CSV table of C-alpha atoms in Angstrom, one decimal:
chain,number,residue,atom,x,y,z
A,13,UNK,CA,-21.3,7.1,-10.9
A,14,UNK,CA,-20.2,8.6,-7.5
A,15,UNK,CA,-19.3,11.8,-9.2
A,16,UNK,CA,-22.6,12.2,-11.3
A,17,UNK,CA,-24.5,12.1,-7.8
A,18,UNK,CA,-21.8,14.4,-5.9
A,19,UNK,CA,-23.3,16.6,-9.4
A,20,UNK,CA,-26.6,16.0,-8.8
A,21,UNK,CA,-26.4,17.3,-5.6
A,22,UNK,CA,-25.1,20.3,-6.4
A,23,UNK,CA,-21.6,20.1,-5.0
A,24,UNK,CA,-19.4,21.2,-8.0
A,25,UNK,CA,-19.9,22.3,-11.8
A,26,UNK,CA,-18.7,20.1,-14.3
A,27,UNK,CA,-16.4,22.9,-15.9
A,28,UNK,CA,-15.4,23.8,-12.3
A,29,UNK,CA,-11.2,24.0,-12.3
A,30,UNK,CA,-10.2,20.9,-10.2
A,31,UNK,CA,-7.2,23.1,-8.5
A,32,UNK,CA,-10.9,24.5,-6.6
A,33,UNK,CA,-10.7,21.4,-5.0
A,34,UNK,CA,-7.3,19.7,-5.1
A,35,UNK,CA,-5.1,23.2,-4.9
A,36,UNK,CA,-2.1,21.2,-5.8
A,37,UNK,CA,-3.6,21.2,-9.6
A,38,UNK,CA,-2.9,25.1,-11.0
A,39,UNK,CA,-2.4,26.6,-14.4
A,40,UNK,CA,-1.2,23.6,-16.6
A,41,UNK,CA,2.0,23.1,-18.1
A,42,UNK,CA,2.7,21.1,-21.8
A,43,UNK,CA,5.7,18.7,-21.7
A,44,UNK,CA,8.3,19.9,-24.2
A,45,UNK,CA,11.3,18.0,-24.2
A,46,UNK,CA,12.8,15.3,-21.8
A,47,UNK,CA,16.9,14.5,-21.8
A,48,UNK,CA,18.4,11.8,-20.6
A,49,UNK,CA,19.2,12.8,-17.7
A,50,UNK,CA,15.6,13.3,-16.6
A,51,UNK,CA,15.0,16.2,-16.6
A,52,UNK,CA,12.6,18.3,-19.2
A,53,UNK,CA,11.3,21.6,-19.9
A,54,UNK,CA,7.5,22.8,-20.3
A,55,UNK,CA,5.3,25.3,-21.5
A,56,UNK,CA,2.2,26.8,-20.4
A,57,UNK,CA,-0.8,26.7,-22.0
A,58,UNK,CA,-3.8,29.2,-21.4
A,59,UNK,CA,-6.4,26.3,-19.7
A,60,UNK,CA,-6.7,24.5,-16.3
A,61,UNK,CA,-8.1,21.5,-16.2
A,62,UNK,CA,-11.6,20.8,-15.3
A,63,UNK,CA,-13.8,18.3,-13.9
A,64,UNK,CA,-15.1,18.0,-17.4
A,65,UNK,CA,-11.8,17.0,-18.6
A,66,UNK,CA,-11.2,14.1,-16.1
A,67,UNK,CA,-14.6,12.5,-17.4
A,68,UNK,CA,-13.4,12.4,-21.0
A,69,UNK,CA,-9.8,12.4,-21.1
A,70,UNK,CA,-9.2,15.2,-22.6
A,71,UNK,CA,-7.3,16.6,-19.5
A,72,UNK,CA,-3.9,16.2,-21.2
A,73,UNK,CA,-2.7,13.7,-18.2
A,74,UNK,CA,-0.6,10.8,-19.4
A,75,UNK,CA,-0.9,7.3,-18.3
A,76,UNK,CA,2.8,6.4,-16.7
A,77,UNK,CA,3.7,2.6,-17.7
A,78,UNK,CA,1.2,1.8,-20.0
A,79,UNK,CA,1.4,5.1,-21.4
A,80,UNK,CA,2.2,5.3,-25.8
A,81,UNK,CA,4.2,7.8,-25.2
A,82,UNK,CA,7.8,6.6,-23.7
A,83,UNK,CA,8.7,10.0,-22.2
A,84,UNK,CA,5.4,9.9,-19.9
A,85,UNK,CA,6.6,6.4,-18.7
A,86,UNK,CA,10.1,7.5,-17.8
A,87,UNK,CA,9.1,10.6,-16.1
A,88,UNK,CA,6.2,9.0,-14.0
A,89,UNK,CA,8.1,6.3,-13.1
A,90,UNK,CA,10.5,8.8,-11.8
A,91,UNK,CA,7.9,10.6,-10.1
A,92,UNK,CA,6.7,7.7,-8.3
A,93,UNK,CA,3.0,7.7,-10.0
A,94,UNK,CA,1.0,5.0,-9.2
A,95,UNK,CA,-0.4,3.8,-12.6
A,96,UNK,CA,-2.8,0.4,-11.6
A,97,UNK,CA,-3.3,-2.2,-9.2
A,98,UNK,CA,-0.5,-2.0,-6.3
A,99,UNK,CA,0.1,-3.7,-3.2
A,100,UNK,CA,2.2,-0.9,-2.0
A,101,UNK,CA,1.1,1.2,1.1
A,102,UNK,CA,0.1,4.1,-1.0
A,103,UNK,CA,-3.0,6.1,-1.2
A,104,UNK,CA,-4.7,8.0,-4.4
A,105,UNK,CA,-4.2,11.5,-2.4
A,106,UNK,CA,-0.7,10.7,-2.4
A,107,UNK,CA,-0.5,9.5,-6.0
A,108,UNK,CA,-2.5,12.2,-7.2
A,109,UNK,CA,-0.8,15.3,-5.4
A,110,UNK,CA,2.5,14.0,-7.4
A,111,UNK,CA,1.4,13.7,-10.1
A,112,UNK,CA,-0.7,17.2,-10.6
A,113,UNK,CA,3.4,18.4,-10.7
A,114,UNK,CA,3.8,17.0,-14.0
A,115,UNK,CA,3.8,18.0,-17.5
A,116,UNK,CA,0.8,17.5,-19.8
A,117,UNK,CA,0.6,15.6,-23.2
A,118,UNK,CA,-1.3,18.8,-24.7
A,119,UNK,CA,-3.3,21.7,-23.6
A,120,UNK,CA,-6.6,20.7,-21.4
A,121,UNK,CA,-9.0,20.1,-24.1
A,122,UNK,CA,-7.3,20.4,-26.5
A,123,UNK,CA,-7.0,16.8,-27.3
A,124,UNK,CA,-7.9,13.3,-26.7
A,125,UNK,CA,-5.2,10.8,-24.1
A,126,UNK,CA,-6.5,8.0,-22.3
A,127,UNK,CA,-5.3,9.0,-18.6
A,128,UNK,CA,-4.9,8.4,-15.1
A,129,UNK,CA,-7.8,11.1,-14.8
A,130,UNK,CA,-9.9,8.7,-13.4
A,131,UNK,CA,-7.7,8.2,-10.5
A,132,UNK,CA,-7.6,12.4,-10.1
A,133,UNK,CA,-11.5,11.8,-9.8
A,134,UNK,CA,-11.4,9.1,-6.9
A,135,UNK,CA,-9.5,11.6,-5.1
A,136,UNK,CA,-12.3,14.0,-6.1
A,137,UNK,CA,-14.8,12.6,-4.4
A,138,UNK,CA,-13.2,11.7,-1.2
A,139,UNK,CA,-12.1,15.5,-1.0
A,140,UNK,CA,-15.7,16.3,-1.8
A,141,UNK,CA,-17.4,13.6,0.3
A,142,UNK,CA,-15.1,13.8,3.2
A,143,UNK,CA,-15.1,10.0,3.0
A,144,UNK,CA,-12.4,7.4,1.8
A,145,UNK,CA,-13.4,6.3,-1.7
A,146,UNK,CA,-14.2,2.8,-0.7
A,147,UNK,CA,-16.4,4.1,2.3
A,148,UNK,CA,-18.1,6.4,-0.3
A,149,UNK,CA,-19.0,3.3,-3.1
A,150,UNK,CA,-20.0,1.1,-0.1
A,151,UNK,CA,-22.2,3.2,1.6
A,152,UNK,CA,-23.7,5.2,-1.2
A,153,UNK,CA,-23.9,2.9,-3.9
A,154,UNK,CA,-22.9,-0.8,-2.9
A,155,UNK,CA,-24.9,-1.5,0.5
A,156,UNK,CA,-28.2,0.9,-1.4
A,157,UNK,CA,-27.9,-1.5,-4.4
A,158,UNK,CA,-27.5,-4.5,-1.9
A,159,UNK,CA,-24.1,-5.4,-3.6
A,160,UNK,CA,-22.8,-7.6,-0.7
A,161,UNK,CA,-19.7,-9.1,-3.2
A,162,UNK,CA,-18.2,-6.1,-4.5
A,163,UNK,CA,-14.8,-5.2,-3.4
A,164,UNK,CA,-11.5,-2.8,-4.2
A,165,UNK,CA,-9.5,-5.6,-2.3
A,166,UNK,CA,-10.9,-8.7,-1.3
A,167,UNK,CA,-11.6,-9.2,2.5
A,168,UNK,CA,-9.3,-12.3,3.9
A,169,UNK,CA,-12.8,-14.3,4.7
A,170,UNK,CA,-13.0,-14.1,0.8
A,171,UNK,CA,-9.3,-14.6,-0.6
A,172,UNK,CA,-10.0,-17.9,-1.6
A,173,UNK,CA,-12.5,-17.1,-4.1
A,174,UNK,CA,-9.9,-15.3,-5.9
A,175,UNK,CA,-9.4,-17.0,-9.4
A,176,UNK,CA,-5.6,-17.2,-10.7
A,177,UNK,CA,-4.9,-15.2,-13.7
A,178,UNK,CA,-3.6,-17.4,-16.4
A,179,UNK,CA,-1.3,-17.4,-19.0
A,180,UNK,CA,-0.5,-20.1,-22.3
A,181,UNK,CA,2.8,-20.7,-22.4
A,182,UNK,CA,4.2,-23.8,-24.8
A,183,UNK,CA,0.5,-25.3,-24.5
A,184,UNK,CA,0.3,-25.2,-20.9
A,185,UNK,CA,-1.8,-22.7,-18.4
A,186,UNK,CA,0.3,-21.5,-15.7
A,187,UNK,CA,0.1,-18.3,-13.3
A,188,UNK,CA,0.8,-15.1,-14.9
A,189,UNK,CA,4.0,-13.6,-13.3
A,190,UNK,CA,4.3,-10.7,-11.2
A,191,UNK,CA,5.6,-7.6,-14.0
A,192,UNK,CA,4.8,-4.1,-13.3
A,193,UNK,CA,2.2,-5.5,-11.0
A,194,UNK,CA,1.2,-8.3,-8.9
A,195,UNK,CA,-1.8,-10.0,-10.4
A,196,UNK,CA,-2.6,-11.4,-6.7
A,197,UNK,CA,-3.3,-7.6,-5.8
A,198,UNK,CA,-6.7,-8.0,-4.6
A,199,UNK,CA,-5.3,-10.2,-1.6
A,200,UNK,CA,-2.0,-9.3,-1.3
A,201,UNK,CA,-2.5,-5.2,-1.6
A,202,UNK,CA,-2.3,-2.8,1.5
A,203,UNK,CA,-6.0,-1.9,1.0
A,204,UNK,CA,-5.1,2.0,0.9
A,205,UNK,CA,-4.7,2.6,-3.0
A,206,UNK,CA,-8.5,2.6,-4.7
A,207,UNK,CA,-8.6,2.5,-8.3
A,208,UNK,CA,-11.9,3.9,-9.1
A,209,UNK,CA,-12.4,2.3,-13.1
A,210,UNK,CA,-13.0,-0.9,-12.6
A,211,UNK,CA,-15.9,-0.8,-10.0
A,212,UNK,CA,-17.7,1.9,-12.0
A,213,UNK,CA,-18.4,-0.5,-15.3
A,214,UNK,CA,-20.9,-2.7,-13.8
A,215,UNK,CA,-23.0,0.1,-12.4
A,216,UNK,CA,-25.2,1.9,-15.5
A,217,UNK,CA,-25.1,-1.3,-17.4
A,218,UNK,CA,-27.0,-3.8,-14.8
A,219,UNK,CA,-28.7,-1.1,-12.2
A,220,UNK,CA,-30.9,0.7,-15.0
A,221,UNK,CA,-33.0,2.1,-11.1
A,222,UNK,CA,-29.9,5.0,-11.2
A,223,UNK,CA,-31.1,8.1,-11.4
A,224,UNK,CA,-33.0,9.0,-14.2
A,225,UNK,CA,-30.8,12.2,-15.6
A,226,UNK,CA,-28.4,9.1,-16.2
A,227,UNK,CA,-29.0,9.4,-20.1
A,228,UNK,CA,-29.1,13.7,-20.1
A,229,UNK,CA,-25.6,14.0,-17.6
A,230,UNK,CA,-23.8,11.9,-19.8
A,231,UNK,CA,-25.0,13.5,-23.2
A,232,UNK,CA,-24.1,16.6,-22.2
A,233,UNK,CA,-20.2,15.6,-22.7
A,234,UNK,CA,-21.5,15.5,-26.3
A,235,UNK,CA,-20.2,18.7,-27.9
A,236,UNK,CA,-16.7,18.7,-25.7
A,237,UNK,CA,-15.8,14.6,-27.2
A,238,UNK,CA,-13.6,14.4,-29.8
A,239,UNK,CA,-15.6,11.5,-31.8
A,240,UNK,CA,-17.9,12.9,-34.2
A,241,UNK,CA,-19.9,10.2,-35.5
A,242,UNK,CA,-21.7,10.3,-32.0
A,243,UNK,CA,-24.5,12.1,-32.1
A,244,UNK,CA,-25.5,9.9,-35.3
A,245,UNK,CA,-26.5,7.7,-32.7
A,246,UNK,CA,-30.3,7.0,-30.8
A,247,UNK,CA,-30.0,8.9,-27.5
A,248,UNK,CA,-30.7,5.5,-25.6
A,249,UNK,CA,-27.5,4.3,-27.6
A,250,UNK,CA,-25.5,6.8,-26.5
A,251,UNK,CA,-26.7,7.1,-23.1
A,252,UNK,CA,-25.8,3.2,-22.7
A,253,UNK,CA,-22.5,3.6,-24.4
A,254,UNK,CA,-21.0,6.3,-22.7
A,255,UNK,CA,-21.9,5.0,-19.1
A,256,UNK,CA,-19.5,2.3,-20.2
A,257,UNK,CA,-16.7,4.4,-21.6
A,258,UNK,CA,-16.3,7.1,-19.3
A,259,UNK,CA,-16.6,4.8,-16.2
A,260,UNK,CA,-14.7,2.0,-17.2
A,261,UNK,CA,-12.1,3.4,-20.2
């Protein structure tokens, strides 16, 4: 949502390069083989990656620990990528610059990979807005929408309304442990990392007043999505649909 109205006001073009805006992304290189000790080699491949890519994974960027593919989870890890929820003093510029230095699971779309593009577009709009990502969805689309109760991290006034993630073990609930991440994040985090997926679900699906070329921005990803049994489907369908997957998947 924050990047369909930076769009809407005519700030970038949806097959803009994102290196126009974060230089450290250039011409894009294909992961070819990794050894053990780390290391790997690359090739290019003839596309950059665009804005249009981000929005429907089809950028070529991996996903780091919960990536399918094991080499992408050693050499992020290595990298120092921050995949989901942290509590470590990091922010997405930071995360992002690193990782537009690593190799691609296939040309820029020329495939489908679910991907940490997402994150690459938080960063986005804070180069584009000149605004920290939370300060952007608070003031443009939180506060406007009168969303008093929607948070990145929770504010300490609020930490006990935090509910425990579970998990059955042997019959019993208990608290899930920490494992590549702390579920506790919301309080415990350094409230500098913003993962912009999870706030952006809610928004098409329960604030139908967004702007009306809603339904037309997202069908015009149409022809560059690699599922073809979409445009079998009504337009309102659709519309509804992808304001779901490309803002929460």
């Amino acid at each position: 949502t924050a990047v369909m109205m930076l769009w809407e006001e005519g700030r970038f073009n949806l097959d803009d390069n994102i290196s126009k805006f974060i230089p450290e992304f250039g011409k894009a290189l294909v992961l070819d083989s990794l050894y053990s000790d780390g290391t790997y080699t690359s090739l290019a491949t003839a596309n950059e990656i665009t804005i249009r890519h981000l929005l429907t994974h089809t950028s070529g960027i991996g996903y780091g620990e919960i990536d399918k593919d094991p080499r992408f989870q050693i050499i992020y890890r290595d990298a120092g990528i921050t995949d989901l929820f942290t509590t470590e003093k990091i922010t997405i510029a930071e995360s992002v610059r690193a990782l537009a230095r690593l190799p691609l699971h296939h040309g820029p779309g020329e495939g489908y990979t679910y991907s940490e593009g997402l994150d690459v577009l938080g960063y986005f709009v804070e180069v584009i807005s000149g605004l920290p990502l939370d300060e952007f969805m608070r003031s443009r689309i939180f506060e406007p929408l009168g969303m008093k109760d929607t948070w990145f991290y929770l504010p300490e006034s609020r930490s006990e309304r935090l509910v425990p993630v579970q998990t059955n073990h042997t019959g019993k609930w208990r608290r899930y442990p920490v494992t590549f991440y702390d579920p506790d994040y919301p309080v415990k985090g350094a409230k500098t990392f913003f993962l912009p997926f999870f706030i952006f679900a809610f928004i098409p699906l329960f604030f139908p007043s967004l702007p009306p070329s809603l339904p037309s921005f997202l069908l015009s990803f149409l022809p560059s999505l690699p599922f073809p049994f979409l445009p079998s489907f009504p337009p309102s369908l659709l519309s509804f649909s992808l304001s779901l997957s490309l803002f929460f998947f």
